[in-house]
Amino acid sequence: MRLILFGPPGVGKGTQAKLLAQDHSIPHISTGDMLRASAAEGTELGKKAKAIMDAGQLVPDDVMIGIVREVLGSPRAARGFVLDGFPRTLEQAKALAKIFQELKIAAYWVLNFEVDDEEIIRRLGSRLVCRTEGRILNRETDALTPDGRCPECGGELFQRDDDRPETVRKRLQVYHAQTAPVIEFYRASGVVVDVDGTNSVDVVHREIRVLLEDLQAP
Ligand code: AMP
């Protein structure tokens, strides 16, 4: 199973990507997570990327394409993957098509998540991430422990620096200007599956499972 999760920030891509990766025993490849890991390690790339991410901008295409080429060509992605956060520009989409050609990948689906901007701003304002396992939670809709920790593992929860309201607005602008048009590139190939991201995590997950089963049915 090869899936590309597409949609604005805060639409639920990361959460659903983790569930789908588990369902199919394939890796969740999140370009945002990879950049944040580099930033936490303090590598040169990480430091540069952190400044760009905190400004709500996109990391240059050549850097991102290099990262994705390497990870998709590695053995861990050989049996499939859930790609989350890439492509974000038409340039990246075209480069990904080339990478797929090189790797002889013909079959894949693009799950296009849709949620309106107001809901995204609301969600990102209350999004928390577990420092231990990267689980994504919401301080308004998820039951946290009494001392405000991760209900699954007790890990410390934090807000991403780029989830501050002014950065969220910038990220949404960038999404509409540079990323949203990319879906037309995939619509032309008939690989897009639209997903209504407004429902709860469980409902969206179930809907995707049904959609994927239908697609795989002979
Ligand atoms: P995400 O976790 O997917 O929301 O990504 C967080 C940030 O990482 C984005 O706002 C960008 O600054 C950067 N980033 C992640 N993926 C890409 C990409 N494919 N192209 C450019 N920048 C990216």
JSON list of C-alpha atoms and ligand atoms in Angstrom, two decimals:
[
{"chain": "A", "resi": 1, "resn": "MET", "atom": "CA", "xyz": [0.00, 0.00, 0.00]},
{"chain": "A", "resi": 2, "resn": "ARG", "atom": "CA", "xyz": [1.41, 3.37, -1.02]},
{"chain": "A", "resi": 3, "resn": "LEU", "atom": "CA", "xyz": [-0.41, 6.42, 0.22]},
{"chain": "A", "resi": 4, "resn": "ILE", "atom": "CA", "xyz": [0.19, 10.15, -0.03]},
{"chain": "A", "resi": 5, "resn": "LEU", "atom": "CA", "xyz": [-1.71, 12.18, 2.56]},
{"chain": "A", "resi": 6, "resn": "PHE", "atom": "CA", "xyz": [-2.57, 15.60, 1.23]},
{"chain": "A", "resi": 7, "resn": "GLY", "atom": "CA", "xyz": [-4.28, 18.60, 2.83]},
{"chain": "A", "resi": 8, "resn": "PRO", "atom": "CA", "xyz": [-3.78, 21.71, 4.95]},
{"chain": "A", "resi": 9, "resn": "PRO", "atom": "CA", "xyz": [-1.95, 21.74, 8.27]},
{"chain": "A", "resi": 10, "resn": "GLY", "atom": "CA", "xyz": [-4.07, 20.53, 11.16]},
{"chain": "A", "resi": 11, "resn": "VAL", "atom": "CA", "xyz": [-6.44, 18.55, 8.99]},
{"chain": "A", "resi": 12, "resn": "GLY", "atom": "CA", "xyz": [-5.54, 15.27, 10.73]},
{"chain": "A", "resi": 13, "resn": "LYS", "atom": "CA", "xyz": [-2.99, 13.87, 8.27]},
{"chain": "A", "resi": 14, "resn": "GLY", "atom": "CA", "xyz": [-0.46, 12.97, 10.94]},
{"chain": "A", "resi": 15, "resn": "THR", "atom": "CA", "xyz": [-2.98, 11.23, 13.17]},
{"chain": "A", "resi": 16, "resn": "GLN", "atom": "CA", "xyz": [-4.51, 9.24, 10.32]},
{"chain": "A", "resi": 17, "resn": "ALA", "atom": "CA", "xyz": [-1.08, 8.48, 8.85]},
{"chain": "A", "resi": 18, "resn": "LYS", "atom": "CA", "xyz": [-0.04, 6.81, 12.10]},
{"chain": "A", "resi": 19, "resn": "LEU", "atom": "CA", "xyz": [-3.22, 4.67, 12.15]},
{"chain": "A", "resi": 20, "resn": "LEU", "atom": "CA", "xyz": [-2.90, 3.69, 8.48]},
{"chain": "A", "resi": 21, "resn": "ALA", "atom": "CA", "xyz": [0.76, 2.84, 8.92]},
{"chain": "A", "resi": 22, "resn": "GLN", "atom": "CA", "xyz": [-0.23, 0.52, 11.78]},
{"chain": "A", "resi": 23, "resn": "ASP", "atom": "CA", "xyz": [-3.11, -1.03, 9.79]},
{"chain": "A", "resi": 24, "resn": "HIS", "atom": "CA", "xyz": [-0.84, -1.95, 6.90]},
{"chain": "A", "resi": 25, "resn": "SER", "atom": "CA", "xyz": [2.46, -2.44, 8.77]},
{"chain": "A", "resi": 26, "resn": "ILE", "atom": "CA", "xyz": [4.19, 0.16, 6.64]},
{"chain": "A", "resi": 27, "resn": "PRO", "atom": "CA", "xyz": [6.28, 3.17, 7.70]},
{"chain": "A", "resi": 28, "resn": "HIS", "atom": "CA", "xyz": [4.80, 6.60, 8.36]},
{"chain": "A", "resi": 29, "resn": "ILE", "atom": "CA", "xyz": [7.07, 9.00, 6.52]},
{"chain": "A", "resi": 30, "resn": "SER", "atom": "CA", "xyz": [6.44, 12.54, 7.74]},
{"chain": "A", "resi": 31, "resn": "THR", "atom": "CA", "xyz": [8.71, 15.21, 6.27]},
{"chain": "A", "resi": 32, "resn": "GLY", "atom": "CA", "xyz": [7.72, 17.58, 9.10]},
{"chain": "A", "resi": 33, "resn": "ASP", "atom": "CA", "xyz": [8.71, 14.97, 11.73]},
{"chain": "A", "resi": 34, "resn": "MET", "atom": "CA", "xyz": [12.02, 14.41, 9.94]},
{"chain": "A", "resi": 35, "resn": "LEU", "atom": "CA", "xyz": [12.78, 18.13, 9.93]},
{"chain": "A", "resi": 36, "resn": "ARG", "atom": "CA", "xyz": [11.82, 18.46, 13.61]},
{"chain": "A", "resi": 37, "resn": "ALA", "atom": "CA", "xyz": [14.09, 15.51, 14.46]},
{"chain": "A", "resi": 38, "resn": "SER", "atom": "CA", "xyz": [16.98, 17.21, 12.62]},
{"chain": "A", "resi": 39, "resn": "ALA", "atom": "CA", "xyz": [16.21, 20.45, 14.48]},
{"chain": "A", "resi": 40, "resn": "ALA", "atom": "CA", "xyz": [16.23, 18.60, 17.82]},
{"chain": "A", "resi": 41, "resn": "GLU", "atom": "CA", "xyz": [19.59, 17.02, 16.93]},
{"chain": "A", "resi": 42, "resn": "GLY", "atom": "CA", "xyz": [20.92, 20.48, 16.10]},
{"chain": "A", "resi": 43, "resn": "THR", "atom": "CA", "xyz": [22.25, 19.51, 12.65]},
{"chain": "A", "resi": 44, "resn": "GLU", "atom": "CA", "xyz": [22.97, 22.27, 10.11]},
{"chain": "A", "resi": 45, "resn": "LEU", "atom": "CA", "xyz": [19.87, 21.28, 8.13]},
{"chain": "A", "resi": 46, "resn": "GLY", "atom": "CA", "xyz": [17.83, 21.17, 11.34]},
{"chain": "A", "resi": 47, "resn": "LYS", "atom": "CA", "xyz": [18.86, 24.66, 12.40]},
{"chain": "A", "resi": 48, "resn": "LYS", "atom": "CA", "xyz": [18.03, 26.14, 9.00]},
{"chain": "A", "resi": 49, "resn": "ALA", "atom": "CA", "xyz": [14.76, 24.21, 8.79]},
{"chain": "A", "resi": 50, "resn": "LYS", "atom": "CA", "xyz": [13.67, 25.31, 12.27]},
{"chain": "A", "resi": 51, "resn": "ALA", "atom": "CA", "xyz": [13.90, 28.99, 11.33]},
{"chain": "A", "resi": 52, "resn": "ILE", "atom": "CA", "xyz": [11.87, 28.36, 8.17]},
{"chain": "A", "resi": 53, "resn": "MET", "atom": "CA", "xyz": [9.26, 26.24, 9.98]},
{"chain": "A", "resi": 54, "resn": "ASP", "atom": "CA", "xyz": [8.84, 28.79, 12.76]},
{"chain": "A", "resi": 55, "resn": "ALA", "atom": "CA", "xyz": [8.15, 31.43, 10.13]},
{"chain": "A", "resi": 56, "resn": "GLY", "atom": "CA", "xyz": [5.44, 29.21, 8.60]},
{"chain": "A", "resi": 57, "resn": "GLN", "atom": "CA", "xyz": [7.35, 29.00, 5.31]},
{"chain": "A", "resi": 58, "resn": "LEU", "atom": "CA", "xyz": [8.41, 26.01, 3.20]},
{"chain": "A", "resi": 59, "resn": "VAL", "atom": "CA", "xyz": [11.87, 24.45, 3.25]},
{"chain": "A", "resi": 60, "resn": "PRO", "atom": "CA", "xyz": [13.43, 24.68, -0.27]},
{"chain": "A", "resi": 61, "resn": "ASP", "atom": "CA", "xyz": [12.27, 22.08, -2.79]},
{"chain": "A", "resi": 62, "resn": "ASP", "atom": "CA", "xyz": [15.73, 20.67, -3.55]},
{"chain": "A", "resi": 63, "resn": "VAL", "atom": "CA", "xyz": [16.35, 19.91, 0.13]},
{"chain": "A", "resi": 64, "resn": "MET", "atom": "CA", "xyz": [12.96, 18.22, 0.58]},
{"chain": "A", "resi": 65, "resn": "ILE", "atom": "CA", "xyz": [13.22, 16.25, -2.66]},
{"chain": "A", "resi": 66, "resn": "GLY", "atom": "CA", "xyz": [16.66, 14.94, -1.64]},
{"chain": "A", "resi": 67, "resn": "ILE", "atom": "CA", "xyz": [15.33, 13.79, 1.74]},
{"chain": "A", "resi": 68, "resn": "VAL", "atom": "CA", "xyz": [12.30, 12.04, 0.25]},
{"chain": "A", "resi": 69, "resn": "ARG", "atom": "CA", "xyz": [14.30, 10.39, -2.55]},
{"chain": "A", "resi": 70, "resn": "GLU", "atom": "CA", "xyz": [16.61, 8.86, 0.05]},
{"chain": "A", "resi": 71, "resn": "VAL", "atom": "CA", "xyz": [13.89, 7.58, 2.37]},
{"chain": "A", "resi": 72, "resn": "LEU", "atom": "CA", "xyz": [11.64, 6.17, -0.38]},
{"chain": "A", "resi": 73, "resn": "GLY", "atom": "CA", "xyz": [14.61, 4.36, -1.89]},
{"chain": "A", "resi": 74, "resn": "SER", "atom": "CA", "xyz": [15.54, 2.76, 1.43]},
{"chain": "A", "resi": 75, "resn": "PRO", "atom": "CA", "xyz": [14.61, -0.84, 2.33]},
{"chain": "A", "resi": 76, "resn": "ARG", "atom": "CA", "xyz": [12.14, 0.27, 5.02]},
{"chain": "A", "resi": 77, "resn": "ALA", "atom": "CA", "xyz": [9.87, 1.79, 2.35]},
{"chain": "A", "resi": 78, "resn": "ALA", "atom": "CA", "xyz": [10.12, -1.13, -0.05]},
{"chain": "A", "resi": 79, "resn": "ARG", "atom": "CA", "xyz": [6.78, -2.72, 0.87]},
{"chain": "A", "resi": 80, "resn": "GLY", "atom": "CA", "xyz": [4.84, 0.53, 1.00]},
{"chain": "A", "resi": 81, "resn": "PHE", "atom": "CA", "xyz": [4.54, 3.75, 2.96]},
{"chain": "A", "resi": 82, "resn": "VAL", "atom": "CA", "xyz": [2.29, 6.54, 4.15]},
{"chain": "A", "resi": 83, "resn": "LEU", "atom": "CA", "xyz": [3.82, 9.80, 2.94]},
{"chain": "A", "resi": 84, "resn": "ASP", "atom": "CA", "xyz": [2.66, 12.74, 5.06]},
{"chain": "A", "resi": 85, "resn": "GLY", "atom": "CA", "xyz": [3.56, 16.36, 4.27]},
{"chain": "A", "resi": 86, "resn": "PHE", "atom": "CA", "xyz": [5.10, 15.81, 0.84]},
{"chain": "A", "resi": 87, "resn": "PRO", "atom": "CA", "xyz": [4.61, 17.00, -1.87]},
{"chain": "A", "resi": 88, "resn": "ARG", "atom": "CA", "xyz": [3.81, 20.60, -0.92]},
{"chain": "A", "resi": 89, "resn": "THR", "atom": "CA", "xyz": [4.64, 22.28, -4.25]},
{"chain": "A", "resi": 90, "resn": "LEU", "atom": "CA", "xyz": [4.17, 21.39, -7.90]},
{"chain": "A", "resi": 91, "resn": "GLU", "atom": "CA", "xyz": [7.95, 21.07, -8.21]},
{"chain": "A", "resi": 92, "resn": "GLN", "atom": "CA", "xyz": [7.93, 18.44, -5.43]},
{"chain": "A", "resi": 93, "resn": "ALA", "atom": "CA", "xyz": [5.01, 16.59, -7.06]},
{"chain": "A", "resi": 94, "resn": "LYS", "atom": "CA", "xyz": [6.86, 16.39, -10.36]},
{"chain": "A", "resi": 95, "resn": "ALA", "atom": "CA", "xyz": [10.03, 15.20, -8.62]},
{"chain": "A", "resi": 96, "resn": "LEU", "atom": "CA", "xyz": [8.01, 12.57, -6.75]},
{"chain": "A", "resi": 97, "resn": "ALA", "atom": "CA", "xyz": [6.59, 11.29, -10.04]},
{"chain": "A", "resi": 98, "resn": "LYS", "atom": "CA", "xyz": [10.19, 10.85, -11.24]},
{"chain": "A", "resi": 99, "resn": "ILE", "atom": "CA", "xyz": [11.20, 9.07, -8.04]},
{"chain": "A", "resi": 100, "resn": "PHE", "atom": "CA", "xyz": [8.22, 6.70, -8.43]},
{"chain": "A", "resi": 101, "resn": "GLN", "atom": "CA", "xyz": [9.33, 6.02, -12.00]},
{"chain": "A", "resi": 102, "resn": "GLU", "atom": "CA", "xyz": [12.88, 5.28, -10.87]},
{"chain": "A", "resi": 103, "resn": "LEU", "atom": "CA", "xyz": [11.58, 2.95, -8.14]},
{"chain": "A", "resi": 104, "resn": "LYS", "atom": "CA", "xyz": [9.05, 1.37, -10.53]},
{"chain": "A", "resi": 105, "resn": "ILE", "atom": "CA", "xyz": [6.13, 2.39, -8.33]},
{"chain": "A", "resi": 106, "resn": "ALA", "atom": "CA", "xyz": [2.99, 2.50, -10.45]},
{"chain": "A", "resi": 107, "resn": "ALA", "atom": "CA", "xyz": [0.17, 2.12, -7.93]},
{"chain": "A", "resi": 108, "resn": "TYR", "atom": "CA", "xyz": [-0.52, 4.69, -5.23]},
{"chain": "A", "resi": 109, "resn": "TRP", "atom": "CA", "xyz": [-3.38, 6.77, -3.87]},
{"chain": "A", "resi": 110, "resn": "VAL", "atom": "CA", "xyz": [-3.60, 10.37, -2.76]},
{"chain": "A", "resi": 111, "resn": "LEU", "atom": "CA", "xyz": [-5.92, 10.89, 0.21]},
{"chain": "A", "resi": 112, "resn": "ASN", "atom": "CA", "xyz": [-7.09, 14.50, 0.00]},
{"chain": "A", "resi": 113, "resn": "PHE", "atom": "CA", "xyz": [-8.21, 15.74, 3.43]},
{"chain": "A", "resi": 114, "resn": "GLU", "atom": "CA", "xyz": [-10.62, 18.63, 3.54]},
{"chain": "A", "resi": 115, "resn": "VAL", "atom": "CA", "xyz": [-11.46, 20.87, 6.52]},
{"chain": "A", "resi": 116, "resn": "ASP", "atom": "CA", "xyz": [-12.20, 24.60, 6.44]},
{"chain": "A", "resi": 117, "resn": "ASP", "atom": "CA", "xyz": [-9.70, 27.19, 7.67]},
{"chain": "A", "resi": 118, "resn": "GLU", "atom": "CA", "xyz": [-11.68, 28.26, 10.75]},
{"chain": "A", "resi": 119, "resn": "GLU", "atom": "CA", "xyz": [-11.76, 24.71, 12.08]},
{"chain": "A", "resi": 120, "resn": "ILE", "atom": "CA", "xyz": [-8.03, 24.35, 11.36]},
{"chain": "A", "resi": 121, "resn": "ILE", "atom": "CA", "xyz": [-7.18, 27.48, 13.33]},
{"chain": "A", "resi": 122, "resn": "ARG", "atom": "CA", "xyz": [-9.30, 26.17, 16.21]},
{"chain": "A", "resi": 123, "resn": "ARG", "atom": "CA", "xyz": [-7.69, 22.71, 16.10]},
{"chain": "A", "resi": 124, "resn": "LEU", "atom": "CA", "xyz": [-4.11, 23.90, 15.88]},
{"chain": "A", "resi": 125, "resn": "GLY", "atom": "CA", "xyz": [-4.66, 26.33, 18.75]},
{"chain": "A", "resi": 126, "resn": "SER", "atom": "CA", "xyz": [-5.39, 23.37, 21.02]},
{"chain": "A", "resi": 127, "resn": "ARG", "atom": "CA", "xyz": [-3.10, 20.73, 19.45]},
{"chain": "A", "resi": 128, "resn": "LEU", "atom": "CA", "xyz": [-0.54, 19.09, 21.72]},
{"chain": "A", "resi": 129, "resn": "VAL", "atom": "CA", "xyz": [2.17, 16.58, 20.91]},
{"chain": "A", "resi": 130, "resn": "CYS", "atom": "CA", "xyz": [3.49, 13.86, 23.23]},
{"chain": "A", "resi": 131, "resn": "ARG", "atom": "CA", "xyz": [7.24, 14.21, 23.68]},
{"chain": "A", "resi": 132, "resn": "THR", "atom": "CA", "xyz": [7.68, 10.47, 24.25]},
{"chain": "A", "resi": 133, "resn": "GLU", "atom": "CA", "xyz": [5.93, 8.92, 21.26]},
{"chain": "A", "resi": 134, "resn": "GLY", "atom": "CA", "xyz": [4.88, 11.82, 19.05]},
{"chain": "A", "resi": 135, "resn": "ARG", "atom": "CA", "xyz": [1.18, 11.09, 19.63]},
{"chain": "A", "resi": 136, "resn": "ILE", "atom": "CA", "xyz": [-1.02, 14.01, 18.53]},
{"chain": "A", "resi": 137, "resn": "LEU", "atom": "CA", "xyz": [-3.65, 15.15, 21.03]},
{"chain": "A", "resi": 138, "resn": "ASN", "atom": "CA", "xyz": [-6.09, 17.99, 21.46]},
{"chain": "A", "resi": 139, "resn": "ARG", "atom": "CA", "xyz": [-6.46, 19.71, 24.80]},
{"chain": "A", "resi": 140, "resn": "GLU", "atom": "CA", "xyz": [-10.17, 20.34, 24.18]},
{"chain": "A", "resi": 141, "resn": "THR", "atom": "CA", "xyz": [-11.35, 17.01, 22.82]},
{"chain": "A", "resi": 142, "resn": "ASP", "atom": "CA", "xyz": [-8.97, 14.43, 24.34]},
{"chain": "A", "resi": 143, "resn": "ALA", "atom": "CA", "xyz": [-9.06, 13.32, 27.97]},
{"chain": "A", "resi": 144, "resn": "LEU", "atom": "CA", "xyz": [-5.57, 14.12, 29.31]},
{"chain": "A", "resi": 145, "resn": "THR", "atom": "CA", "xyz": [-4.31, 12.85, 32.68]},
{"chain": "A", "resi": 146, "resn": "PRO", "atom": "CA", "xyz": [-5.26, 15.06, 35.66]},
{"chain": "A", "resi": 147, "resn": "ASP", "atom": "CA", "xyz": [-1.79, 16.64, 35.55]},
{"chain": "A", "resi": 148, "resn": "GLY", "atom": "CA", "xyz": [-2.10, 17.34, 31.81]},
{"chain": "A", "resi": 149, "resn": "ARG", "atom": "CA", "xyz": [0.05, 14.51, 30.44]},
{"chain": "A", "resi": 150, "resn": "CYS", "atom": "CA", "xyz": [-0.43, 11.98, 27.62]},
{"chain": "A", "resi": 151, "resn": "PRO", "atom": "CA", "xyz": [-3.29, 9.62, 28.54]},
{"chain": "A", "resi": 152, "resn": "GLU", "atom": "CA", "xyz": [-1.61, 6.69, 26.73]},
{"chain": "A", "resi": 153, "resn": "CYS", "atom": "CA", "xyz": [1.96, 6.79, 28.04]},
{"chain": "A", "resi": 154, "resn": "GLY", "atom": "CA", "xyz": [2.08, 9.60, 30.63]},
{"chain": "A", "resi": 155, "resn": "GLY", "atom": "CA", "xyz": [4.54, 11.53, 28.46]},
{"chain": "A", "resi": 156, "resn": "GLU", "atom": "CA", "xyz": [4.98, 15.29, 28.63]},
{"chain": "A", "resi": 157, "resn": "LEU", "atom": "CA", "xyz": [2.82, 17.24, 26.16]},
{"chain": "A", "resi": 158, "resn": "PHE", "atom": "CA", "xyz": [3.98, 20.35, 24.33]},
{"chain": "A", "resi": 159, "resn": "GLN", "atom": "CA", "xyz": [2.68, 22.81, 21.75]},
{"chain": "A", "resi": 160, "resn": "ARG", "atom": "CA", "xyz": [4.60, 22.97, 18.46]},
{"chain": "A", "resi": 161, "resn": "ASP", "atom": "CA", "xyz": [6.32, 26.35, 17.95]},
{"chain": "A", "resi": 162, "resn": "ASP", "atom": "CA", "xyz": [4.65, 26.68, 14.55]},
{"chain": "A", "resi": 163, "resn": "ASP", "atom": "CA", "xyz": [1.16, 26.18, 16.04]},
{"chain": "A", "resi": 164, "resn": "ARG", "atom": "CA", "xyz": [1.17, 29.75, 17.41]},
{"chain": "A", "resi": 165, "resn": "PRO", "atom": "CA", "xyz": [-1.76, 31.68, 15.86]},
{"chain": "A", "resi": 166, "resn": "GLU", "atom": "CA", "xyz": [0.33, 34.08, 13.74]},
{"chain": "A", "resi": 167, "resn": "THR", "atom": "CA", "xyz": [2.39, 31.20, 12.30]},
{"chain": "A", "resi": 168, "resn": "VAL", "atom": "CA", "xyz": [-0.75, 29.14, 11.65]},
{"chain": "A", "resi": 169, "resn": "ARG", "atom": "CA", "xyz": [-2.19, 32.00, 9.58]},
{"chain": "A", "resi": 170, "resn": "LYS", "atom": "CA", "xyz": [1.04, 32.16, 7.54]},
{"chain": "A", "resi": 171, "resn": "ARG", "atom": "CA", "xyz": [1.06, 28.36, 7.04]},
{"chain": "A", "resi": 172, "resn": "LEU", "atom": "CA", "xyz": [-2.52, 28.47, 5.77]},
{"chain": "A", "resi": 173, "resn": "GLN", "atom": "CA", "xyz": [-1.64, 31.28, 3.33]},
{"chain": "A", "resi": 174, "resn": "VAL", "atom": "CA", "xyz": [1.31, 29.26, 2.06]},
{"chain": "A", "resi": 175, "resn": "TYR", "atom": "CA", "xyz": [-0.91, 26.17, 1.79]},
{"chain": "A", "resi": 176, "resn": "HIS", "atom": "CA", "xyz": [-3.53, 27.92, -0.34]},
{"chain": "A", "resi": 177, "resn": "ALA", "atom": "CA", "xyz": [-0.95, 29.62, -2.56]},
{"chain": "A", "resi": 178, "resn": "GLN", "atom": "CA", "xyz": [1.57, 26.84, -3.11]},
{"chain": "A", "resi": 179, "resn": "THR", "atom": "CA", "xyz": [0.21, 23.48, -1.97]},
{"chain": "A", "resi": 180, "resn": "ALA", "atom": "CA", "xyz": [-3.54, 23.33, -2.66]},
{"chain": "A", "resi": 181, "resn": "PRO", "atom": "CA", "xyz": [-3.12, 23.69, -6.45]},
{"chain": "A", "resi": 182, "resn": "VAL", "atom": "CA", "xyz": [-0.99, 20.51, -6.47]},
{"chain": "A", "resi": 183, "resn": "ILE", "atom": "CA", "xyz": [-4.10, 18.36, -6.04]},
{"chain": "A", "resi": 184, "resn": "GLU", "atom": "CA", "xyz": [-5.06, 19.14, -9.66]},
{"chain": "A", "resi": 185, "resn": "PHE", "atom": "CA", "xyz": [-1.83, 17.43, -10.77]},
{"chain": "A", "resi": 186, "resn": "TYR", "atom": "CA", "xyz": [-3.07, 14.23, -9.11]},
{"chain": "A", "resi": 187, "resn": "ARG", "atom": "CA", "xyz": [-6.72, 14.60, -10.12]},
{"chain": "A", "resi": 188, "resn": "ALA", "atom": "CA", "xyz": [-5.53, 14.46, -13.72]},
{"chain": "A", "resi": 189, "resn": "SER", "atom": "CA", "xyz": [-4.18, 10.94, -12.98]},
{"chain": "A", "resi": 190, "resn": "GLY", "atom": "CA", "xyz": [-7.36, 9.74, -11.24]},
{"chain": "A", "resi": 191, "resn": "VAL", "atom": "CA", "xyz": [-5.57, 8.78, -8.02]},
{"chain": "A", "resi": 192, "resn": "VAL", "atom": "CA", "xyz": [-7.30, 11.19, -5.63]},
{"chain": "A", "resi": 193, "resn": "VAL", "atom": "CA", "xyz": [-9.62, 9.98, -2.90]},
{"chain": "A", "resi": 194, "resn": "ASP", "atom": "CA", "xyz": [-11.39, 12.85, -1.09]},
{"chain": "A", "resi": 195, "resn": "VAL", "atom": "CA", "xyz": [-11.72, 12.50, 2.67]},
{"chain": "A", "resi": 196, "resn": "ASP", "atom": "CA", "xyz": [-13.96, 14.65, 4.87]},
{"chain": "A", "resi": 197, "resn": "GLY", "atom": "CA", "xyz": [-11.63, 15.48, 7.75]},
{"chain": "A", "resi": 198, "resn": "THR", "atom": "CA", "xyz": [-14.19, 17.26, 9.91]},
{"chain": "A", "resi": 199, "resn": "ASN", "atom": "CA", "xyz": [-15.36, 14.16, 11.79]},
{"chain": "A", "resi": 200, "resn": "SER", "atom": "CA", "xyz": [-13.74, 12.51, 14.82]},
{"chain": "A", "resi": 201, "resn": "VAL", "atom": "CA", "xyz": [-10.48, 10.58, 14.46]},
{"chain": "A", "resi": 202, "resn": "ASP", "atom": "CA", "xyz": [-12.27, 7.20, 14.64]},
{"chain": "A", "resi": 203, "resn": "VAL", "atom": "CA", "xyz": [-14.94, 8.12, 12.10]},
{"chain": "A", "resi": 204, "resn": "VAL", "atom": "CA", "xyz": [-12.39, 9.47, 9.62]},
{"chain": "A", "resi": 205, "resn": "HIS", "atom": "CA", "xyz": [-10.21, 6.37, 10.11]},
{"chain": "A", "resi": 206, "resn": "ARG", "atom": "CA", "xyz": [-13.17, 4.05, 9.48]},
{"chain": "A", "resi": 207, "resn": "GLU", "atom": "CA", "xyz": [-14.18, 6.04, 6.40]},
{"chain": "A", "resi": 208, "resn": "ILE", "atom": "CA", "xyz": [-10.67, 5.75, 4.96]},
{"chain": "A", "resi": 209, "resn": "ARG", "atom": "CA", "xyz": [-10.56, 2.00, 5.62]},
{"chain": "A", "resi": 210, "resn": "VAL", "atom": "CA", "xyz": [-13.82, 1.54, 3.73]},
{"chain": "A", "resi": 211, "resn": "LEU", "atom": "CA", "xyz": [-12.64, 3.74, 0.87]},
{"chain": "A", "resi": 212, "resn": "LEU", "atom": "CA", "xyz": [-9.38, 1.79, 0.59]},
{"chain": "A", "resi": 213, "resn": "GLU", "atom": "CA", "xyz": [-11.16, -1.57, 0.71]},
{"chain": "A", "resi": 214, "resn": "ASP", "atom": "CA", "xyz": [-13.42, -0.42, -2.15]},
{"chain": "A", "resi": 215, "resn": "LEU", "atom": "CA", "xyz": [-10.41, 0.67, -4.17]},
{"chain": "A", "resi": 216, "resn": "GLN", "atom": "CA", "xyz": [-8.67, -2.66, -3.67]},
{"chain": "A", "resi": 217, "resn": "ALA", "atom": "CA", "xyz": [-11.75, -4.77, -4.44]},
{"chain": "A", "resi": 218, "resn": "PRO", "atom": "CA", "xyz": [-11.39, -6.59, -7.77]},
{"chain": "B", "resi": 1, "resn": "AMP", "atom": "P1", "xyz": [4.19, 19.46, 9.04]},
{"chain": "B", "resi": 1, "resn": "AMP", "atom": "O1", "xyz": [4.62, 18.74, 10.26]},
{"chain": "B", "resi": 1, "resn": "AMP", "atom": "O2", "xyz": [3.91, 18.56, 7.88]},
{"chain": "B", "resi": 1, "resn": "AMP", "atom": "O3", "xyz": [3.07, 20.44, 9.30]},
{"chain": "B", "resi": 1, "resn": "AMP", "atom": "O4", "xyz": [5.44, 20.35, 8.58]},
{"chain": "B", "resi": 1, "resn": "AMP", "atom": "C1", "xyz": [5.96, 21.36, 9.42]},
{"chain": "B", "resi": 1, "resn": "AMP", "atom": "C2", "xyz": [6.81, 22.33, 8.61]},
{"chain": "B", "resi": 1, "resn": "AMP", "atom": "O5", "xyz": [7.92, 21.63, 8.04]},
{"chain": "B", "resi": 1, "resn": "AMP", "atom": "C3", "xyz": [6.12, 22.99, 7.44]},
{"chain": "B", "resi": 1, "resn": "AMP", "atom": "O6", "xyz": [5.33, 24.11, 7.80]},
{"chain": "B", "resi": 1, "resn": "AMP", "atom": "C4", "xyz": [7.32, 23.37, 6.57]},
{"chain": "B", "resi": 1, "resn": "AMP", "atom": "O7", "xyz": [7.99, 24.50, 7.08]},
{"chain": "B", "resi": 1, "resn": "AMP", "atom": "C5", "xyz": [8.24, 22.18, 6.76]},
{"chain": "B", "resi": 1, "resn": "AMP", "atom": "N1", "xyz": [7.96, 21.12, 5.74]},
{"chain": "B", "resi": 1, "resn": "AMP", "atom": "C6", "xyz": [7.48, 19.87, 5.96]},
{"chain": "B", "resi": 1, "resn": "AMP", "atom": "N2", "xyz": [7.34, 19.20, 4.80]},
{"chain": "B", "resi": 1, "resn": "AMP", "atom": "C7", "xyz": [7.73, 20.05, 3.83]},
{"chain": "B", "resi": 1, "resn": "AMP", "atom": "C8", "xyz": [7.78, 19.98, 2.41]},
{"chain": "B", "resi": 1, "resn": "AMP", "atom": "N3", "xyz": [7.39, 18.87, 1.74]},
{"chain": "B", "resi": 1, "resn": "AMP", "atom": "N4", "xyz": [8.23, 21.07, 1.74]},
{"chain": "B", "resi": 1, "resn": "AMP", "atom": "C9", "xyz": [8.62, 22.18, 2.36]},
{"chain": "B", "resi": 1, "resn": "AMP", "atom": "N5", "xyz": [8.58, 22.33, 3.68]},
{"chain": "B", "resi": 1, "resn": "AMP", "atom": "C10", "xyz": [8.14, 21.28, 4.43]}
]
